[in-house]
Coordinates of C-alpha atoms in Angstrom, one line a residue:
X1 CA -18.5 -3.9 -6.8
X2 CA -15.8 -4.1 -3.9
X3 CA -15.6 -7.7 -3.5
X4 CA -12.8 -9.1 -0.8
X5 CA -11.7 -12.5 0.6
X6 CA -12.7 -12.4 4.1
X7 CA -12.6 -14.9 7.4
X8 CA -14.2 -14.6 10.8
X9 CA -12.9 -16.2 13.9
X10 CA -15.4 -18.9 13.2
X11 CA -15.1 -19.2 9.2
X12 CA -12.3 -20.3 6.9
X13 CA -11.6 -18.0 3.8
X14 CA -14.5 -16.7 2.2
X15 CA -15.8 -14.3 -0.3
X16 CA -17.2 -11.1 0.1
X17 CA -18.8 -8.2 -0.7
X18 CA -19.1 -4.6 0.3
X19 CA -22.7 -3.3 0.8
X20 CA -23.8 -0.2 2.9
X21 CA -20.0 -0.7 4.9
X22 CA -20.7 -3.7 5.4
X23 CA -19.1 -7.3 4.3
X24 CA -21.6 -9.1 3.0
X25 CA -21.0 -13.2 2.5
X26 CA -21.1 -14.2 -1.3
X27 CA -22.2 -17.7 -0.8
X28 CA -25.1 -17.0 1.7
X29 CA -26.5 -14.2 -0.7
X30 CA -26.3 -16.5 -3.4
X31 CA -28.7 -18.9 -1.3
X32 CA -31.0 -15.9 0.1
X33 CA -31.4 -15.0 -3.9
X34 CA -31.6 -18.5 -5.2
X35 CA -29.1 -18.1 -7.3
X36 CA -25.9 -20.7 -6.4
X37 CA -22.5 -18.5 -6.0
X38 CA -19.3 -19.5 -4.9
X39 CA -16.8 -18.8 -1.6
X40 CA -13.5 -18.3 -3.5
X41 CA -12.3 -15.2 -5.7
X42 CA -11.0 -17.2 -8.2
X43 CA -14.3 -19.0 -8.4
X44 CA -16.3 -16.1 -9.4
X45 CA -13.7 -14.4 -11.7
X46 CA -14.1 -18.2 -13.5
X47 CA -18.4 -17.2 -14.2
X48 CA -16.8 -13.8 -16.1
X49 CA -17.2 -10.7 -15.6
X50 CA -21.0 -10.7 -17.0
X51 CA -21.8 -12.4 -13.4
X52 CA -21.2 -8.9 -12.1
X53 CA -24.3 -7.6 -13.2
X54 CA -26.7 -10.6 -12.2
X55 CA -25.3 -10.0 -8.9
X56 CA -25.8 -6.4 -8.7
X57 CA -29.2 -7.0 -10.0
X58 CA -30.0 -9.1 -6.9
X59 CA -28.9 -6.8 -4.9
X60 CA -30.9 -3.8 -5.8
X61 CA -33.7 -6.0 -5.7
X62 CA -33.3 -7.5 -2.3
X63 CA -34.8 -5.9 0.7
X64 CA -31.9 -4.6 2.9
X65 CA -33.6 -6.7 6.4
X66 CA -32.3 -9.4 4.3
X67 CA -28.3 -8.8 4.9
X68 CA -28.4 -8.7 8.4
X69 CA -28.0 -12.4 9.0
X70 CA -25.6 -13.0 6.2
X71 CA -23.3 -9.4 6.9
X72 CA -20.9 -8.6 9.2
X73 CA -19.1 -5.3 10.1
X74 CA -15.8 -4.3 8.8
X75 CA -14.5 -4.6 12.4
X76 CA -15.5 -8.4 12.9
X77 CA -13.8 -9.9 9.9
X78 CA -10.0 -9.8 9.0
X79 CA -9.6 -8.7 5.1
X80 CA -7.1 -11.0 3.5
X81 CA -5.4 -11.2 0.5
X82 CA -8.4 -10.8 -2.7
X83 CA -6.5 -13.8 -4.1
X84 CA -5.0 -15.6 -1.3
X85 CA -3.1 -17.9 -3.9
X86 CA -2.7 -17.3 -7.6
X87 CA -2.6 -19.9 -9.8
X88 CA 0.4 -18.6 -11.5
X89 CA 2.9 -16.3 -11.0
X90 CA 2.3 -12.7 -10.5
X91 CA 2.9 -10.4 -13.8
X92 CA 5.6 -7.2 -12.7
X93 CA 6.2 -4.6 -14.7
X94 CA 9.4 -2.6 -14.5
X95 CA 10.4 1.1 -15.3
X96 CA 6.9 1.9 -16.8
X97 CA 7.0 5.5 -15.7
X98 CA 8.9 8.0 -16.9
X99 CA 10.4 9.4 -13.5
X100 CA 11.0 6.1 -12.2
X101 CA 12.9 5.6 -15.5
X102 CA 15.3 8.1 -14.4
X103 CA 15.5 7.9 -10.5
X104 CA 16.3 3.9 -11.4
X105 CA 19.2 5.4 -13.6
X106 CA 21.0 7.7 -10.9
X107 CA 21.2 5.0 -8.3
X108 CA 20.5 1.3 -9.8
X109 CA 22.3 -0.3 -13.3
X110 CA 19.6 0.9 -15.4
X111 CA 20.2 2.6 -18.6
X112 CA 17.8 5.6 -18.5
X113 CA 16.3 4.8 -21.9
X114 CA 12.6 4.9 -22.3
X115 CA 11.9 1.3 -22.6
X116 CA 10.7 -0.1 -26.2
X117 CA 8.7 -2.6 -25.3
X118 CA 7.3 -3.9 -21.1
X119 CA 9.8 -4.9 -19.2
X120 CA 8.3 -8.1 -17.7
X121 CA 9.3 -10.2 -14.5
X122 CA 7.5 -12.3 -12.1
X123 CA 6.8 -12.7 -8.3
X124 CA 5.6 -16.1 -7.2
X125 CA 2.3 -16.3 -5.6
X126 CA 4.3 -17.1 -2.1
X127 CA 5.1 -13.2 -2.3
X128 CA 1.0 -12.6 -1.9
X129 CA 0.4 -11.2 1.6
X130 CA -2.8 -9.5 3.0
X131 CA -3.1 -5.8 4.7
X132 CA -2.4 -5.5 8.3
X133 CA 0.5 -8.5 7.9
X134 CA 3.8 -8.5 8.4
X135 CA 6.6 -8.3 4.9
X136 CA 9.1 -10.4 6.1
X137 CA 12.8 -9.0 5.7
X138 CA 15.2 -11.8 5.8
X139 CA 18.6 -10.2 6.9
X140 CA 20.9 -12.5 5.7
X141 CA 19.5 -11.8 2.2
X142 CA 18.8 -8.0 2.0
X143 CA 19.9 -5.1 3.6
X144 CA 18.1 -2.6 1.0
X145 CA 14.3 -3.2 1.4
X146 CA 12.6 -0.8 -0.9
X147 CA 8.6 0.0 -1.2
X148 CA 6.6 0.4 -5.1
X149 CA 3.4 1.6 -5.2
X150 CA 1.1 -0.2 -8.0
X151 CA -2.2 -0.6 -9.7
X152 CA -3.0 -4.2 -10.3
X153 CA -4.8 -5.6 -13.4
X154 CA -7.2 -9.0 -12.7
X155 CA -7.2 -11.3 -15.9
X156 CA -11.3 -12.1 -16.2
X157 CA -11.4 -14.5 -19.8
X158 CA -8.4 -16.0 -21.6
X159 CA -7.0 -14.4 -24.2
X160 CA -4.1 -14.7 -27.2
X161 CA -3.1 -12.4 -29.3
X162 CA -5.8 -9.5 -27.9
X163 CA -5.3 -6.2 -29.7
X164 CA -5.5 -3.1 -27.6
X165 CA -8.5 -2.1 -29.1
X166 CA -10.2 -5.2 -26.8
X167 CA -7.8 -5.3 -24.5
X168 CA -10.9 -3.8 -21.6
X169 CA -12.9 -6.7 -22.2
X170 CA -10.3 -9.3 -20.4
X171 CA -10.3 -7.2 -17.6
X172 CA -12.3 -8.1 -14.7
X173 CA -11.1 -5.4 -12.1
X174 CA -8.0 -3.9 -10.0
X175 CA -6.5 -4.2 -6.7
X176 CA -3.3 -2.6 -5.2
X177 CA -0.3 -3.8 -5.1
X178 CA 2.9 -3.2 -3.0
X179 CA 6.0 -4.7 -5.5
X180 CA 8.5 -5.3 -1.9
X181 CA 12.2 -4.9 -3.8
X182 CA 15.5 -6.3 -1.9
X183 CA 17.3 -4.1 -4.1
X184 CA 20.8 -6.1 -3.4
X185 CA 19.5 -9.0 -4.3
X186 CA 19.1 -8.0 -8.0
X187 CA 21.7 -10.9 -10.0
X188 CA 23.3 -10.2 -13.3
X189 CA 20.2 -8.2 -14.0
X190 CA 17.4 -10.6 -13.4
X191 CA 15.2 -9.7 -10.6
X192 CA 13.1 -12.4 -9.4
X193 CA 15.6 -12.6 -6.0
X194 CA 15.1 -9.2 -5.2
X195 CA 11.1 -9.3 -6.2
X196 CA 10.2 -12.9 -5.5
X197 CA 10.7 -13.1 -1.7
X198 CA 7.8 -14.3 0.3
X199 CA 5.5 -11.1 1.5
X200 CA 7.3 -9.6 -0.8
X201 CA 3.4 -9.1 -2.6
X202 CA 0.9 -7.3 -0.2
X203 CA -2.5 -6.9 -1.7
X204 CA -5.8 -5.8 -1.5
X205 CA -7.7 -4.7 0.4
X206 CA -10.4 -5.3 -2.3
X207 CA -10.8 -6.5 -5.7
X208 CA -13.1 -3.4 -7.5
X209 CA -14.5 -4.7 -10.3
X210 CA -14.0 -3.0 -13.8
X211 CA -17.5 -1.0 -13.8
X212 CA -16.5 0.8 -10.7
X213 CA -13.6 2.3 -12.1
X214 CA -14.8 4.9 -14.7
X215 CA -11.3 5.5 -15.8
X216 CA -7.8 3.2 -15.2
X217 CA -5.8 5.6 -16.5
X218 CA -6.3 8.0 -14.3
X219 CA -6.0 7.3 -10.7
X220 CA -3.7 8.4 -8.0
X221 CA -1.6 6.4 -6.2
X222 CA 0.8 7.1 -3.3
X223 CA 3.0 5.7 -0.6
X224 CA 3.7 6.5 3.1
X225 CA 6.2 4.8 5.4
X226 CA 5.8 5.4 8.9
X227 CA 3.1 8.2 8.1
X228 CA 5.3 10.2 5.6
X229 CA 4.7 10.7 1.8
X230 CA 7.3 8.8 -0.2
X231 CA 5.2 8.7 -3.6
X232 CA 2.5 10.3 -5.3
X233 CA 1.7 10.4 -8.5
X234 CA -1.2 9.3 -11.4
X235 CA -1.9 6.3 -13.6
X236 CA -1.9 8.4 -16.2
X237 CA 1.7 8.7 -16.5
X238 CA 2.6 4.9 -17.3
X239 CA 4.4 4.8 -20.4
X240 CA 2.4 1.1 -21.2
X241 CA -1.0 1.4 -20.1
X242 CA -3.0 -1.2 -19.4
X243 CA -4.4 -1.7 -23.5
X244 CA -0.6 -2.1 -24.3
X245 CA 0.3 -4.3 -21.6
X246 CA -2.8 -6.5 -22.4
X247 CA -1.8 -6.6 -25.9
X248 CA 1.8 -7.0 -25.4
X249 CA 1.6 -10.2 -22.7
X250 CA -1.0 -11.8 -24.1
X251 CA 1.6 -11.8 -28.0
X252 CA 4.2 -13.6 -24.9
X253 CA 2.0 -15.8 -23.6
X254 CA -1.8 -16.9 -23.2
X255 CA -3.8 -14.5 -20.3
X256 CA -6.5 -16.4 -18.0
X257 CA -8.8 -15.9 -15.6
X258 CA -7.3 -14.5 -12.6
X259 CA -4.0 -13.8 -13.6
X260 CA -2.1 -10.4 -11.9
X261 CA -0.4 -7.7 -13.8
X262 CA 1.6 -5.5 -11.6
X263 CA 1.5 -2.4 -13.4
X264 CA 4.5 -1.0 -12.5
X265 CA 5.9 2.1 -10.2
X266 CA 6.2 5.9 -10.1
X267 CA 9.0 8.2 -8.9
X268 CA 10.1 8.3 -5.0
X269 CA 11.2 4.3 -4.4
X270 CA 13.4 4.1 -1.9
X271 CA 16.8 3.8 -3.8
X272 CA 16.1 6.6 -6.0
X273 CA 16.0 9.1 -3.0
X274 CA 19.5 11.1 -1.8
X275 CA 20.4 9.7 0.6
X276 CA 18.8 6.2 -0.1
X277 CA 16.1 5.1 2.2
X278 CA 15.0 1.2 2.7
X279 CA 12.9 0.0 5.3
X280 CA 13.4 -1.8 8.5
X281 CA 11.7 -3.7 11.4
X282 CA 8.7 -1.9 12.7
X283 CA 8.2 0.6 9.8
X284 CA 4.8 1.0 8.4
X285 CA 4.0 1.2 4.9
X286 CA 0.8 2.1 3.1
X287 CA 0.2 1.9 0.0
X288 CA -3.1 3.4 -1.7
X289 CA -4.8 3.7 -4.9
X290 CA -7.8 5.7 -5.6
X291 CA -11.0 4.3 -5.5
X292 CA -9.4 0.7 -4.6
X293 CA -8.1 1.5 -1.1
X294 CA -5.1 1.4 1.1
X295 CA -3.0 -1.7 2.5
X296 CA -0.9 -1.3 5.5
X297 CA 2.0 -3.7 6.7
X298 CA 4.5 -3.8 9.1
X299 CA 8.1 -4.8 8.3
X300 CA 9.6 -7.5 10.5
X301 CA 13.2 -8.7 10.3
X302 CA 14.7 -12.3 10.4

């Protein structure tokens, strides 16, 4: 299921679905199906992921004249972020592909090891922004905006101490993520200035829920700025997937529902290139994972 947070000209926030192209309201279905559901993300992600299936259920089973008061097209409703505001921080993961490794090596004061264990940082949830908004580039912090391509993992149960082997079942679904980087803003190698800016965390467009996605570990992602190809590459090449990162966060410090893991970034960031490339005011960047979507923003400096 493609579910979104969604808002009309008319509505606050509210939470949606996709059906037959078209955004269907979570709430009003719940009271067409007699069956009370909620108008926030983090709402539903609370029921756990077993909800998914009720919901589908009804779905199948409801005549499709019964969406037309309760759906709107695609065109009449801006998509914001899936999770407008976390409740915690968001989750980064750095250097977790092998080529990104390296290109981080040549140009930033990274090692070029593999890394033993996650690298783990955080972006506050002031860095979450919706597609089709603006990332903010303040330029009296950063000079070197850089772009990074992610899958993002949705926390769906709480969980300590979850082996690998289990690691799936806290998983209630993906989105994408764009991990904004003022590379110059990096200090004495901790990197919450350079990561934690606000905007500095487009997502969306959609939250897919687990079921949809027959294999995490193999999806392509890629990144354009201003219509050309800066990054392509495949989940499959993380060098934590998303069992070990499950396992290895939740050993650091207890999961719950709704948290964000930022799974990390592949080769063809912006300071990796020769010259170096950043972005500035007016360029476009998309960034896309299969069988999530695409999120496009605009960069506008202060």
């Amino acid at each position: 299921m493609k579910l979104l947070t969604y808002k009309t000209q008319d509505t606050a926030p509210r939470l949606g679905f996709l059906h037959n192209n078209q955004v269907i309201d979570m709430e009003d279905f719940g009271e067409i199906s007699n069956f009370p559901l909620p108008n926030d993300m983090l709402e539903l992600i609370d029921m756990g992921f077993e909800i998914i299936a009720e919901i589908s259920e009804m779905i199948s089973e409801t005549p499709e004249n019964f969406f037309d008061d309760i759906s709107f097209d695609l065109n009449e409703v801006t998509i914001l972020a899936p999770i407008e505001k976390p409740r915690k921080n968001i989750v980064g993961i750095g250097l977790n592909y092998t080529e990104h490794v390296a290109e981080s090596a040549r140009t930033l004061d990274t090692t070029g090891k593999l890394p033993a264990k996650p690298i783990i940082f955080s972006k506050p949830p002031t860095t979450v922004t919706a597609t089709n908004t603006h990332i903010i580039k303040n330029t009296k912090l950063t000079s070197q905006l850089d772009w990074e391509c992610e899958l993002a993992v949705v926390i769906g149960k709480k969980g300590k101490y979850v082996t690998k082997e289990n690691a799936m079942d806290y998983v209630f679904g993906y989105t994408v993520i764009n991990d904004i980087s003022a590379r110059d803003c990096r200090r004495e190698g901790q990197w919450i200035v350079s990561k934690g800016q606000d905007t500095f965390a487009p997502m969306g467009p959609y939250l897919v829920t687990k079921d949809e996605i027959e294999n995490p570990h193999n999806l392509n992602l890629s990144l354009k700025v201003n219509g050309v190809e800066k990054q392509n590459s495949n989940t499959q090449f993380m060098l934590f997937n998303i069992n070990d990162l499950v396992e290895d966060l939740s050993i650091v410090f207890t999961l719950e529902p709704g948290d964000i893991i930022a799974t990390g970034t592949p080769s063809g960031v912006g300071a990796g290139r020769d010259p170096q490339e950043w972005l500035y005011d007016g360029d476009v960047v998309e960034a896309t994972v299969e069988g999530i979507g695409t999120i496009v923003n605009t960069i506008k400096e202060i």
